[in-house]
Tab-separated table of C-alpha atoms in Angstrom:
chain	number	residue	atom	x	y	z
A	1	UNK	CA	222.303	1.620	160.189
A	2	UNK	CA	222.704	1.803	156.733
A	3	UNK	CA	219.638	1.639	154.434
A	4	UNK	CA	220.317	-0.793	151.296
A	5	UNK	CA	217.481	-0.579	149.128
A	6	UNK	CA	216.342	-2.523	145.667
A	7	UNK	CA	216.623	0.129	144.171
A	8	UNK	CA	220.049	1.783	145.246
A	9	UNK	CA	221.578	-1.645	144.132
A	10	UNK	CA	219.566	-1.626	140.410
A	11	UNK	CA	220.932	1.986	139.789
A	12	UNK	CA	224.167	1.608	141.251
A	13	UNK	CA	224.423	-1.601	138.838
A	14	UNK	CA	222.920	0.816	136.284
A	15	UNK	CA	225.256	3.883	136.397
A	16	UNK	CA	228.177	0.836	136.672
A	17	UNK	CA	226.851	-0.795	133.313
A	18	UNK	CA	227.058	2.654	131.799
A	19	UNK	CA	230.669	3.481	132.896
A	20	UNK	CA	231.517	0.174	131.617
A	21	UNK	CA	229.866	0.651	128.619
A	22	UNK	CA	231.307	4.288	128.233
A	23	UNK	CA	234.692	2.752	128.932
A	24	UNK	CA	234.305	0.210	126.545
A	25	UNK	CA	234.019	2.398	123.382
A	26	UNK	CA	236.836	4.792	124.434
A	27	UNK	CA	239.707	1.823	125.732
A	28	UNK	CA	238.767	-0.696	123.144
A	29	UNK	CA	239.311	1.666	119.676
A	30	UNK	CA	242.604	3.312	121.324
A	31	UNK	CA	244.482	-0.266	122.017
A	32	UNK	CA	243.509	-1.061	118.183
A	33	UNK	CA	244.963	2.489	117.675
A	34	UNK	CA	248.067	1.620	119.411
A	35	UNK	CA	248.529	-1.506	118.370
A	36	UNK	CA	248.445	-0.138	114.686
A	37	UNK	CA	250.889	2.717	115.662
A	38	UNK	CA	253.149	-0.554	117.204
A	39	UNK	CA	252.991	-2.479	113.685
A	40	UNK	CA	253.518	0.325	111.681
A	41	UNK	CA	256.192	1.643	112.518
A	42	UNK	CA	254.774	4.536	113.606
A	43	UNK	CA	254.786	4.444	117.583
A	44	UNK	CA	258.928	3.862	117.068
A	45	UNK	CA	259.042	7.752	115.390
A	46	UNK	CA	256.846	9.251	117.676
A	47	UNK	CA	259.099	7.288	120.394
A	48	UNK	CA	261.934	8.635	118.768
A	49	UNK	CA	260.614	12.262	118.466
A	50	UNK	CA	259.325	12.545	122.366
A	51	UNK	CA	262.163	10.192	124.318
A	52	UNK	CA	264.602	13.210	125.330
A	53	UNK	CA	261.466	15.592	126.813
A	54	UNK	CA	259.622	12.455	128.151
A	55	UNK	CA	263.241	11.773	130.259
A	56	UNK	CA	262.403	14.855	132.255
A	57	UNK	CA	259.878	12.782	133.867
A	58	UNK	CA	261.674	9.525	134.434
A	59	UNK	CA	259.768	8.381	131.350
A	60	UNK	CA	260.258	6.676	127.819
A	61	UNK	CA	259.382	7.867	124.593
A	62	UNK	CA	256.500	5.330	124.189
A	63	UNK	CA	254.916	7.483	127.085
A	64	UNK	CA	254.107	10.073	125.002
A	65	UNK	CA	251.563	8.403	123.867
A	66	UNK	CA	249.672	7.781	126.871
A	67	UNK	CA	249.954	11.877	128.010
A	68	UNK	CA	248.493	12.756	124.718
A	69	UNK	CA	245.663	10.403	124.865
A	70	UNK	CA	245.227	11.961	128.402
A	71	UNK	CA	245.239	14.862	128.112
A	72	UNK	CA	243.205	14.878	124.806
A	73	UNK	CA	240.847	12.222	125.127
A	74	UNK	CA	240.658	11.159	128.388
A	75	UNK	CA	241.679	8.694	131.545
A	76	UNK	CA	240.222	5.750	129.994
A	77	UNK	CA	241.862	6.008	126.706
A	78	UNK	CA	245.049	6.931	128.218
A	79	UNK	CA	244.396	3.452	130.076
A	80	UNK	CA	243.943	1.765	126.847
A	81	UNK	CA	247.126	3.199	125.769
A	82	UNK	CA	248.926	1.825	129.150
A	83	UNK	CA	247.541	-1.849	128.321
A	84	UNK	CA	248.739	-1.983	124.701
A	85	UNK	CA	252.228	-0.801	125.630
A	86	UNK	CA	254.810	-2.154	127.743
A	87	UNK	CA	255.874	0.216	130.438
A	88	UNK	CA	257.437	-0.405	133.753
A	89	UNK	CA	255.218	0.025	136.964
A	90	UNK	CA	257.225	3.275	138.141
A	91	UNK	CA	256.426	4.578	134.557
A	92	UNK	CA	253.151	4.122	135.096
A	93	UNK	CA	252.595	5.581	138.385
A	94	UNK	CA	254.348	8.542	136.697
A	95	UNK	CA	251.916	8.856	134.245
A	96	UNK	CA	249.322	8.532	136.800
A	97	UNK	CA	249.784	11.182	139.088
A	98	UNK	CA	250.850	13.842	135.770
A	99	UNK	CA	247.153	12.667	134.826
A	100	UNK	CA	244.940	12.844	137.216
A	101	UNK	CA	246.124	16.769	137.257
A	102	UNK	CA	245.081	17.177	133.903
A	103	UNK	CA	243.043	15.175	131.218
A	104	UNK	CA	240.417	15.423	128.676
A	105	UNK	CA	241.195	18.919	128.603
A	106	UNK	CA	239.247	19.142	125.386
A	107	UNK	CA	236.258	18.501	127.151
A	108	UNK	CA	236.538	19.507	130.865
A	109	UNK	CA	238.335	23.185	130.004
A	110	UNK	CA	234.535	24.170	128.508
A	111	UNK	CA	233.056	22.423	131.519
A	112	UNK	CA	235.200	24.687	133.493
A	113	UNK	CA	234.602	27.371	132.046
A	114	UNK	CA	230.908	27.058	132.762
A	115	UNK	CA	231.498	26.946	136.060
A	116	UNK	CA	232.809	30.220	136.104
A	117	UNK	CA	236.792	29.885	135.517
A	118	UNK	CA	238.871	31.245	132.385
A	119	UNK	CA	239.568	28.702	130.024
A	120	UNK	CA	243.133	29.657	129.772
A	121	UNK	CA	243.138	29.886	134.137
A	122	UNK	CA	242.132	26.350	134.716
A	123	UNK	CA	244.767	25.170	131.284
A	124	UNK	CA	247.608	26.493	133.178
A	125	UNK	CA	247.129	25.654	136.565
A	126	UNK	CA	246.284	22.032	135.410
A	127	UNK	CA	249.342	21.739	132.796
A	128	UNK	CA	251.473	23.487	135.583
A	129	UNK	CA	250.300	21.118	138.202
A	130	UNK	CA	251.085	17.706	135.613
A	131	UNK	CA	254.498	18.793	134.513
A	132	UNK	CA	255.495	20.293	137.664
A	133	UNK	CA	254.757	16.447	139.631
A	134	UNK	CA	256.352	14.815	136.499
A	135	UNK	CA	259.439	16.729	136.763
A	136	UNK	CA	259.213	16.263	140.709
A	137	UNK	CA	258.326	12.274	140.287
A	138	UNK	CA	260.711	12.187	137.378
A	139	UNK	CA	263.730	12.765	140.085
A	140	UNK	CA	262.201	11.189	143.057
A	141	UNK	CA	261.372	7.919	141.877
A	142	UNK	CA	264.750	7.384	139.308
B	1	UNK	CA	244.319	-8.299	110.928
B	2	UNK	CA	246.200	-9.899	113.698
B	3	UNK	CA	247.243	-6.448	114.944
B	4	UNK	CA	243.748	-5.232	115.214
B	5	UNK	CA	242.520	-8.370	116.546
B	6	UNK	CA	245.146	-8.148	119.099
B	7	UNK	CA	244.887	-4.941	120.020
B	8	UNK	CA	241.038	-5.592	120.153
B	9	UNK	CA	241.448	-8.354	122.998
B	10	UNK	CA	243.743	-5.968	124.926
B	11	UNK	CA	241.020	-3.557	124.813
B	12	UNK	CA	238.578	-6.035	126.288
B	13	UNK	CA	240.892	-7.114	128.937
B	14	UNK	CA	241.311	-3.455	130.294
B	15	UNK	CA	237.733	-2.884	130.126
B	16	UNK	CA	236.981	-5.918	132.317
B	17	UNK	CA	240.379	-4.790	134.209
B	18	UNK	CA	238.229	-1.730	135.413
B	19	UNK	CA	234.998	-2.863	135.007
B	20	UNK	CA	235.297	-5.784	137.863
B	21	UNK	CA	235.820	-2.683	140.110
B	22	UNK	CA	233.912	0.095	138.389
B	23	UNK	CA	230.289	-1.263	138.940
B	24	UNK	CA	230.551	-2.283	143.072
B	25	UNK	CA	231.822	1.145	143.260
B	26	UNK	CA	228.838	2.533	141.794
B	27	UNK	CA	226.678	0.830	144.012
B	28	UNK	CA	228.537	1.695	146.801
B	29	UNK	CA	228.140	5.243	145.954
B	30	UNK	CA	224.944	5.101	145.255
B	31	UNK	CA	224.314	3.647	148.572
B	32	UNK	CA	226.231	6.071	150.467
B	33	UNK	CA	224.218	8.734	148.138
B	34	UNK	CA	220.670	7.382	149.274
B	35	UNK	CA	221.937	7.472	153.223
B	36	UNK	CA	222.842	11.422	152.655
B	37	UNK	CA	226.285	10.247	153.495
B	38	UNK	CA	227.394	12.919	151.605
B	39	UNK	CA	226.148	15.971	153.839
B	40	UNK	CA	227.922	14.219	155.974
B	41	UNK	CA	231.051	14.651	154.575
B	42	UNK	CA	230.692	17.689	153.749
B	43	UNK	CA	229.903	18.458	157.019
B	44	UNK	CA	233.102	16.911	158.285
B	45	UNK	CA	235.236	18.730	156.049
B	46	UNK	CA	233.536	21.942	157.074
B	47	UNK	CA	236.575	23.537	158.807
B	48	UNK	CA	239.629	22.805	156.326
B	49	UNK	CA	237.287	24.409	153.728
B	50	UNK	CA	236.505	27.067	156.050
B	51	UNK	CA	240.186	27.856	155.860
B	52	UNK	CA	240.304	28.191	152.439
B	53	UNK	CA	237.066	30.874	152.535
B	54	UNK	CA	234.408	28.286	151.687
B	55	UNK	CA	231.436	28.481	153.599
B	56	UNK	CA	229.406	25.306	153.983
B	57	UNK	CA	227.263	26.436	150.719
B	58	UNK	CA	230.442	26.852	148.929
B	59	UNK	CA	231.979	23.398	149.874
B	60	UNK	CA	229.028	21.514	148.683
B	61	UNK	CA	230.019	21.865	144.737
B	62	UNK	CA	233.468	20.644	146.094
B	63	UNK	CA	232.559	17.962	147.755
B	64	UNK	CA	230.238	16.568	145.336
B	65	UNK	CA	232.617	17.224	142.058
B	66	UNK	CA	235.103	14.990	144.579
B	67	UNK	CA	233.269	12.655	144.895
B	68	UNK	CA	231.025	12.335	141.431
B	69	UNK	CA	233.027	14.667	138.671
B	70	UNK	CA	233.602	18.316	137.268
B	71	UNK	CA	229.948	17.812	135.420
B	72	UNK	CA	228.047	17.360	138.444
B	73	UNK	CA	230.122	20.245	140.572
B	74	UNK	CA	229.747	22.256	137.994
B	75	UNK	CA	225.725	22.062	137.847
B	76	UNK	CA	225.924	22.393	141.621
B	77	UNK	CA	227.903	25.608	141.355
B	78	UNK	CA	225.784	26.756	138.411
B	79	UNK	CA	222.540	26.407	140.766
B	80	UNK	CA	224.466	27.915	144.161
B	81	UNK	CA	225.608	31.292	141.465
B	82	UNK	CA	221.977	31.195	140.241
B	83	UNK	CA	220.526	31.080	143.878
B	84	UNK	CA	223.004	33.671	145.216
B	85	UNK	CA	224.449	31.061	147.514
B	86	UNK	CA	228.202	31.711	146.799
B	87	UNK	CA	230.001	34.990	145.937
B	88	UNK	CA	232.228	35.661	142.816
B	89	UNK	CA	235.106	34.953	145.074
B	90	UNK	CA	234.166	31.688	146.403
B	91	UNK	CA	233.260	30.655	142.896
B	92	UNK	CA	237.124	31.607	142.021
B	93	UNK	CA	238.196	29.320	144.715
B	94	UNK	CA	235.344	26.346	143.996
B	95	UNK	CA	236.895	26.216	139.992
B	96	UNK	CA	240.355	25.904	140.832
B	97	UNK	CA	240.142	23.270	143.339
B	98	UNK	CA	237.600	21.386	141.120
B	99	UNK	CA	239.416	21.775	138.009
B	100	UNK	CA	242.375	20.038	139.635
B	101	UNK	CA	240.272	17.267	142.216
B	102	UNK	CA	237.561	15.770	141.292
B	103	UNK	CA	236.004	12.123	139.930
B	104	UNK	CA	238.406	11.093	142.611
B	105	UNK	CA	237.129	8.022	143.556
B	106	UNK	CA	236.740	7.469	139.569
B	107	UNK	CA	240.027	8.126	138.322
B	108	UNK	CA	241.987	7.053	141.067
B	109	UNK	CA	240.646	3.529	140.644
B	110	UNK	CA	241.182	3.515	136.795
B	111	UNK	CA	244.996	3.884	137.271
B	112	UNK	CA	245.073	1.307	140.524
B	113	UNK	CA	243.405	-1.296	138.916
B	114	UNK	CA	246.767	-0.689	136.041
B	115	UNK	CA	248.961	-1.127	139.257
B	116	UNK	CA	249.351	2.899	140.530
B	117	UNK	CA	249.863	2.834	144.519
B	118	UNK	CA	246.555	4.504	145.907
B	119	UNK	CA	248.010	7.400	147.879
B	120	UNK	CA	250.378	8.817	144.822
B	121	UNK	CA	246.861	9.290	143.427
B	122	UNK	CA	244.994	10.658	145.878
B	123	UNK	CA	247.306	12.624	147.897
B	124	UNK	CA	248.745	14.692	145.394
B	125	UNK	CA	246.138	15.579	143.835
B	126	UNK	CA	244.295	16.925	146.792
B	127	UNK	CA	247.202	18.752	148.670
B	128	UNK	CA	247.928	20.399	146.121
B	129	UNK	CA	244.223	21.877	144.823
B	130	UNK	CA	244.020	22.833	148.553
B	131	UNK	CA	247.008	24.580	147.735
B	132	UNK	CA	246.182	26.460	144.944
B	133	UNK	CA	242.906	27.372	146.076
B	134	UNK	CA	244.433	28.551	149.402
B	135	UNK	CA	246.441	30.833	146.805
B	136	UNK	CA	243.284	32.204	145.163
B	137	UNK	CA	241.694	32.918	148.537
B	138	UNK	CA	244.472	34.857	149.658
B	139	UNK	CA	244.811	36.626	146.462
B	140	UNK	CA	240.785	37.370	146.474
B	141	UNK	CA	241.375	39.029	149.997
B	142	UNK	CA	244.432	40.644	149.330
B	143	UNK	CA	242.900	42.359	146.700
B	144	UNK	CA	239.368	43.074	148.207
B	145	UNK	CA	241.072	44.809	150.800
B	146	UNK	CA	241.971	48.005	149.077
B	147	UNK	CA	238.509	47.871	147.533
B	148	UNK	CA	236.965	48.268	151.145
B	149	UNK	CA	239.334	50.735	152.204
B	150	UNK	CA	238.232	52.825	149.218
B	151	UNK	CA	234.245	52.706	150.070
B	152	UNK	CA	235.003	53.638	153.846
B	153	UNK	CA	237.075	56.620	152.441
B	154	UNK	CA	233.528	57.645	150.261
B	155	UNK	CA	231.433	56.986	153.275
Protein backbone atom coordinates (compact mmCIF):
# COMPACT_ATOMS: atom_id res chain seq x y z
CA UNK A 1 0.00 0.00 0.00
CA UNK A 2 2.64 2.17 0.69
CA UNK A 3 4.70 3.65 -2.19
CA UNK A 4 8.64 3.51 -1.35
CA UNK A 5 10.36 5.20 -3.99
CA UNK A 6 14.34 5.80 -4.92
CA UNK A 7 13.94 8.79 -4.42
CA UNK A 8 11.95 9.19 -1.02
CA UNK A 9 14.83 6.99 0.45
CA UNK A 10 17.88 9.38 -1.25
CA UNK A 11 16.16 12.53 0.31
CA UNK A 12 15.09 11.09 3.39
CA UNK A 13 18.93 9.94 3.72
CA UNK A 14 19.58 13.51 2.52
CA UNK A 15 17.56 15.71 4.96
CA UNK A 16 19.05 12.87 7.73
CA UNK A 17 22.76 13.67 6.61
CA UNK A 18 21.90 17.31 7.08
CA UNK A 19 20.38 17.03 10.62
CA UNK A 20 23.35 15.08 11.44
CA UNK A 21 25.53 17.37 10.06
CA UNK A 22 23.61 20.39 11.67
CA UNK A 23 23.83 18.48 14.92
CA UNK A 24 27.27 17.89 14.63
CA UNK A 25 28.51 21.55 14.69
CA UNK A 26 26.12 22.61 17.51
CA UNK A 27 26.74 19.23 20.14
CA UNK A 28 30.35 18.83 19.31
CA UNK A 29 31.69 22.73 20.23
CA UNK A 30 29.26 22.80 23.44
CA UNK A 31 30.77 19.38 25.11
CA UNK A 32 34.35 21.10 24.42
CA UNK A 33 32.57 24.12 26.05
CA UNK A 34 31.58 22.14 28.97
CA UNK A 35 34.26 20.22 29.39
CA UNK A 36 36.39 23.51 29.66
CA UNK A 37 33.80 25.02 32.13
CA UNK A 38 34.43 21.30 34.12
CA UNK A 39 38.41 21.87 34.17
CA UNK A 40 38.31 25.26 34.97
CA UNK A 41 36.74 25.60 37.62
CA UNK A 42 34.20 27.38 36.24
CA UNK A 43 31.07 24.95 35.92
CA UNK A 44 31.66 24.45 40.07
CA UNK A 45 30.67 28.55 40.47
CA UNK A 46 28.04 28.57 38.16
CA UNK A 47 26.95 25.20 40.11
CA UNK A 48 27.33 27.02 43.12
CA UNK A 49 25.45 30.21 41.97
CA UNK A 50 22.21 28.22 40.38
CA UNK A 51 21.94 24.95 42.96
CA UNK A 52 19.23 26.56 45.43
CA UNK A 53 16.74 27.84 42.28
CA UNK A 54 17.63 24.69 40.21
CA UNK A 55 16.20 22.59 43.61
CA UNK A 56 12.79 23.94 42.74
CA UNK A 57 12.85 21.53 40.01
CA UNK A 58 14.27 18.44 41.62
CA UNK A 59 17.50 19.51 39.93
CA UNK A 60 21.32 20.21 40.63
CA UNK A 61 23.23 23.15 40.07
CA UNK A 62 25.19 21.59 37.13
CA UNK A 63 21.65 21.72 35.40
CA UNK A 64 21.80 25.10 34.87
CA UNK A 65 23.81 24.64 32.36
CA UNK A 66 21.85 22.51 30.21
CA UNK A 67 18.48 25.09 30.57
CA UNK A 68 20.65 27.87 29.41
CA UNK A 69 22.05 26.13 26.49
CA UNK A 70 18.31 25.31 25.83
CA UNK A 71 16.81 27.80 25.98
CA UNK A 72 19.52 29.94 24.23
CA UNK A 73 20.95 27.82 21.74
CA UNK A 74 18.99 25.04 21.25
CA UNK A 75 17.89 21.11 21.91
CA UNK A 76 20.96 19.80 20.46
CA UNK A 77 23.37 21.82 22.38
CA UNK A 78 21.47 21.41 25.46
CA UNK A 79 22.10 17.57 24.52
CA UNK A 80 25.71 18.18 24.26
CA UNK A 81 25.58 19.71 27.58
CA UNK A 82 23.62 16.45 29.04
CA UNK A 83 26.54 14.12 27.58
CA UNK A 84 29.47 16.06 29.06
CA UNK A 85 27.88 16.17 32.51
CA UNK A 86 26.89 13.63 34.86
CA UNK A 87 23.27 13.84 35.79
CA UNK A 88 20.93 11.24 37.05
CA UNK A 89 18.19 9.86 34.60
CA UNK A 90 15.22 11.60 36.64
CA UNK A 91 17.34 14.84 36.18
CA UNK A 92 17.32 14.41 32.86
CA UNK A 93 13.84 13.67 32.10
CA UNK A 94 13.34 16.90 34.10
CA UNK A 95 15.22 18.81 31.89
CA UNK A 96 13.47 17.24 29.09
CA UNK A 97 10.04 17.96 29.47
CA UNK A 98 11.06 21.98 30.91
CA UNK A 99 12.67 21.90 27.25
CA UNK A 100 10.74 20.80 24.86
CA UNK A 101 8.31 23.82 26.20
CA UNK A 102 10.79 26.22 25.45
CA UNK A 103 14.22 26.38 23.56
CA UNK A 104 16.22 28.30 21.16
CA UNK A 105 14.15 31.08 22.08
CA UNK A 106 16.67 33.33 20.41
CA UNK A 107 15.76 32.01 17.26
CA UNK A 108 12.18 30.59 17.28
CA UNK A 109 10.59 33.90 19.29
CA UNK A 110 11.36 35.88 15.67
CA UNK A 111 10.05 32.81 13.88
CA UNK A 112 7.03 33.28 15.95
CA UNK A 113 6.61 36.33 15.58
CA UNK A 114 6.37 35.96 11.83
CA UNK A 115 3.78 33.86 12.14
CA UNK A 116 1.73 36.35 13.58
CA UNK A 117 2.24 36.11 17.58
CA UNK A 118 3.84 38.89 19.96
CA UNK A 119 7.23 38.20 20.74
CA UNK A 120 6.71 38.82 24.35
CA UNK A 121 3.08 36.41 24.01
CA UNK A 122 4.77 33.32 22.82
CA UNK A 123 8.12 34.20 25.67
CA UNK A 124 5.69 33.91 28.40
CA UNK A 125 3.51 31.26 27.62
CA UNK A 126 6.63 29.12 26.72
CA UNK A 127 8.77 30.19 29.97
CA UNK A 128 5.41 29.76 31.93
CA UNK A 129 4.78 26.40 30.46
CA UNK A 130 8.86 25.15 31.31
CA UNK A 131 8.95 26.39 34.84
CA UNK A 132 5.49 25.64 35.64
CA UNK A 133 6.25 21.45 34.59
CA UNK A 134 9.67 21.88 36.37
CA UNK A 135 8.18 23.00 39.50
CA UNK A 136 5.32 20.30 38.93
CA UNK A 137 8.08 17.43 37.92
CA UNK A 138 10.36 18.90 40.53
CA UNK A 139 7.72 17.51 43.34
CA UNK A 140 6.35 14.61 41.51
CA UNK A 141 9.28 12.76 40.65
CA UNK A 142 11.52 13.58 44.20
CA UNK B 1 44.45 19.55 25.52
CA UNK B 2 43.12 16.47 27.11
CA UNK B 3 40.01 18.41 28.19
CA UNK B 4 39.21 19.51 24.73
CA UNK B 5 40.07 16.30 23.27
CA UNK B 6 37.79 14.75 25.69
CA UNK B 7 35.14 16.79 25.49
CA UNK B 8 35.58 16.50 21.62
CA UNK B 9 34.94 12.57 21.68
CA UNK B 10 31.88 13.15 23.91
CA UNK B 11 30.64 15.36 21.30
CA UNK B 12 31.04 12.70 18.65
CA UNK B 13 29.47 10.08 20.70
CA UNK B 14 26.18 12.16 21.15
CA UNK B 15 26.12 13.01 17.63
CA UNK B 16 26.21 9.34 16.58
CA UNK B 17 23.88 8.84 19.85
CA UNK B 18 21.18 10.75 17.74
CA UNK B 19 22.31 10.35 14.51
CA UNK B 20 21.76 6.29 14.45
CA UNK B 21 18.09 7.39 14.92
CA UNK B 22 17.88 10.79 13.27
CA UNK B 23 18.40 9.67 9.56
CA UNK B 24 15.69 6.38 9.45
CA UNK B 25 13.44 8.91 10.84
CA UNK B 26 13.91 11.13 8.04
CA UNK B 27 13.24 8.63 5.64
CA UNK B 28 10.41 7.51 7.30
CA UNK B 29 8.98 10.89 7.12
CA UNK B 30 9.76 11.45 3.98
CA UNK B 31 8.00 8.36 3.03
CA UNK B 32 4.96 9.02 4.88
CA UNK B 33 5.31 12.70 3.17
CA UNK B 34 5.35 11.23 -0.51
CA UNK B 35 2.09 8.85 0.44
CA UNK B 36 0.14 12.28 1.55
CA UNK B 37 0.03 10.56 4.86
CA UNK B 38 -0.10 13.73 6.22
CA UNK B 39 -3.66 14.95 4.93
CA UNK B 40 -4.40 12.13 6.45
CA UNK B 41 -3.66 13.06 9.70
CA UNK B 42 -4.80 16.01 9.53
CA UNK B 43 -7.85 14.74 8.51
CA UNK B 44 -8.07 12.49 11.53
CA UNK B 45 -7.45 15.10 13.91
CA UNK B 46 -10.13 17.20 12.26
CA UNK B 47 -12.59 17.20 15.21
CA UNK B 48 -10.29 17.85 18.43
CA UNK B 49 -9.08 20.86 16.37
CA UNK B 50 -12.50 21.67 15.51
CA UNK B 51 -12.97 22.12 19.22
CA UNK B 52 -10.43 24.41 19.63
CA UNK B 53 -11.98 26.76 16.51
CA UNK B 54 -9.65 25.41 13.83
CA UNK B 55 -11.17 24.67 10.72
CA UNK B 56 -9.50 22.07 8.54
CA UNK B 57 -7.47 25.08 6.71
CA UNK B 58 -6.42 26.22 10.04
CA UNK B 59 -5.17 22.77 11.36
CA UNK B 60 -2.97 22.21 8.44
CA UNK B 61 -0.06 24.76 9.76
CA UNK B 62 -0.56 22.69 13.03
CA UNK B 63 -0.25 19.63 11.89
CA UNK B 64 2.62 20.14 9.71
CA UNK B 65 4.75 22.43 12.38
CA UNK B 66 3.97 18.94 14.56
CA UNK B 67 5.19 17.03 12.61
CA UNK B 68 8.24 19.01 10.64
CA UNK B 69 8.97 22.36 12.96
CA UNK B 70 7.89 26.07 13.79
CA UNK B 71 9.82 27.06 10.28
CA UNK B 72 7.75 25.05 8.12
CA UNK B 73 4.23 25.93 10.13
CA UNK B 74 5.11 29.10 10.05
CA UNK B 75 5.51 29.36 6.05
CA UNK B 76 2.28 27.36 5.96
CA UNK B 77 0.49 29.93 8.08
CA UNK B 78 2.24 32.77 6.25
CA UNK B 79 0.70 31.36 2.82
CA UNK B 80 -3.00 30.39 4.52
CA UNK B 81 -2.91 34.60 6.01
CA UNK B 82 -1.72 35.55 2.49
CA UNK B 83 -4.50 33.41 0.75
CA UNK B 84 -7.23 34.49 3.21
CA UNK B 85 -7.56 30.92 4.36
CA UNK B 86 -7.53 31.56 8.18
CA UNK B 87 -8.88 34.55 10.17
CA UNK B 88 -6.87 36.76 12.67
CA UNK B 89 -8.37 34.62 15.33
CA UNK B 90 -7.44 31.29 14.15
CA UNK B 91 -3.98 32.62 13.49
CA UNK B 92 -4.01 33.59 17.45
CA UNK B 93 -4.84 30.07 18.21
CA UNK B 94 -2.37 28.35 15.30
CA UNK B 95 0.85 30.50 17.17
CA UNK B 96 0.22 29.47 20.53
CA UNK B 97 -0.20 25.89 20.01
CA UNK B 98 2.81 25.91 17.58
CA UNK B 99 4.99 27.92 19.66
CA UNK B 100 4.61 25.33 22.40
CA UNK B 101 4.28 21.75 19.99
CA UNK B 102 6.03 21.32 17.30
CA UNK B 103 9.37 19.33 15.71
CA UNK B 104 7.74 16.72 17.85
CA UNK B 105 8.87 13.81 16.38
CA UNK B 106 12.41 15.76 16.29
CA UNK B 107 12.88 16.77 19.69
CA UNK B 108 11.24 14.12 21.38
CA UNK B 109 13.75 11.66 19.93
CA UNK B 110 16.81 13.89 20.78
CA UNK B 111 16.06 13.59 24.55
CA UNK B 112 14.99 9.59 24.26
CA UNK B 113 17.90 8.60 22.62
CA UNK B 114 19.70 10.52 26.23
CA UNK B 115 17.30 8.08 28.14
CA UNK B 116 13.86 10.52 28.59
CA UNK B 117 10.68 8.05 28.77
CA UNK B 118 8.71 8.83 25.43
CA UNK B 119 5.34 9.86 26.83
CA UNK B 120 6.84 12.62 29.50
CA UNK B 121 7.82 14.11 26.13
CA UNK B 122 5.11 13.90 24.13
CA UNK B 123 2.23 14.09 26.34
CA UNK B 124 2.93 17.11 28.06
CA UNK B 125 3.76 18.96 25.63
CA UNK B 126 0.66 18.43 23.61
CA UNK B 127 -2.05 18.54 26.42
CA UNK B 128 -1.03 21.31 27.42
CA UNK B 129 -0.72 23.57 23.90
CA UNK B 130 -4.27 22.13 23.43
CA UNK B 131 -4.78 23.77 26.54
CA UNK B 132 -3.64 27.00 26.02
CA UNK B 133 -4.96 27.33 22.71
CA UNK B 134 -8.39 26.17 24.01
CA UNK B 135 -7.76 29.38 26.31
CA UNK B 136 -7.14 31.70 23.35
CA UNK B 137 -10.20 30.40 21.52
CA UNK B 138 -12.37 31.06 24.28
CA UNK B 139 -10.88 34.35 24.95
CA UNK B 140 -11.17 35.26 20.97
CA UNK B 141 -15.01 34.45 21.34
CA UNK B 142 -15.57 35.89 24.50
CA UNK B 143 -14.43 38.95 23.26
CA UNK B 144 -15.91 38.91 19.65
CA UNK B 145 -19.10 38.62 21.20
CA UNK B 146 -19.67 42.13 22.37
CA UNK B 147 -18.21 43.22 19.04
CA UNK B 148 -21.27 41.52 17.22
CA UNK B 149 -23.70 42.67 19.60
CA UNK B 150 -22.51 46.20 18.83
CA UNK B 151 -22.96 45.93 14.78
CA UNK B 152 -26.57 44.37 15.27
CA UNK B 153 -27.31 47.42 17.57
CA UNK B 154 -26.04 49.82 14.25
CA UNK B 155 -27.97 47.67 11.89
Amino acid sequence: MLEVSREMLAKGTRAGLKTTWELAKVVVPTAMLVAVFKASGLLGSITDFFAPYMGLFGLSGEAAVVLFSGYLVNLYAAAGSIMALSLAPKEIAILAVMLTFAHSLLVELPISRKAGSPLGYVLIVRMGCSLGAGLLLGVILS
Amino acid sequence: MTVLWEGFLQGLQGVWTVARVVIPLMIILEIAQGNGLLQKLNRLLARPFRAIGLGEEGAFPVVVAMVFGLTFGSGVILNHVREGKVSPEETKVIGTFMALAHALIEDTIIFMSLGAPLLLLILPRVMVAYLMAYLVNRRNQHLSLPEGHHIQGIN
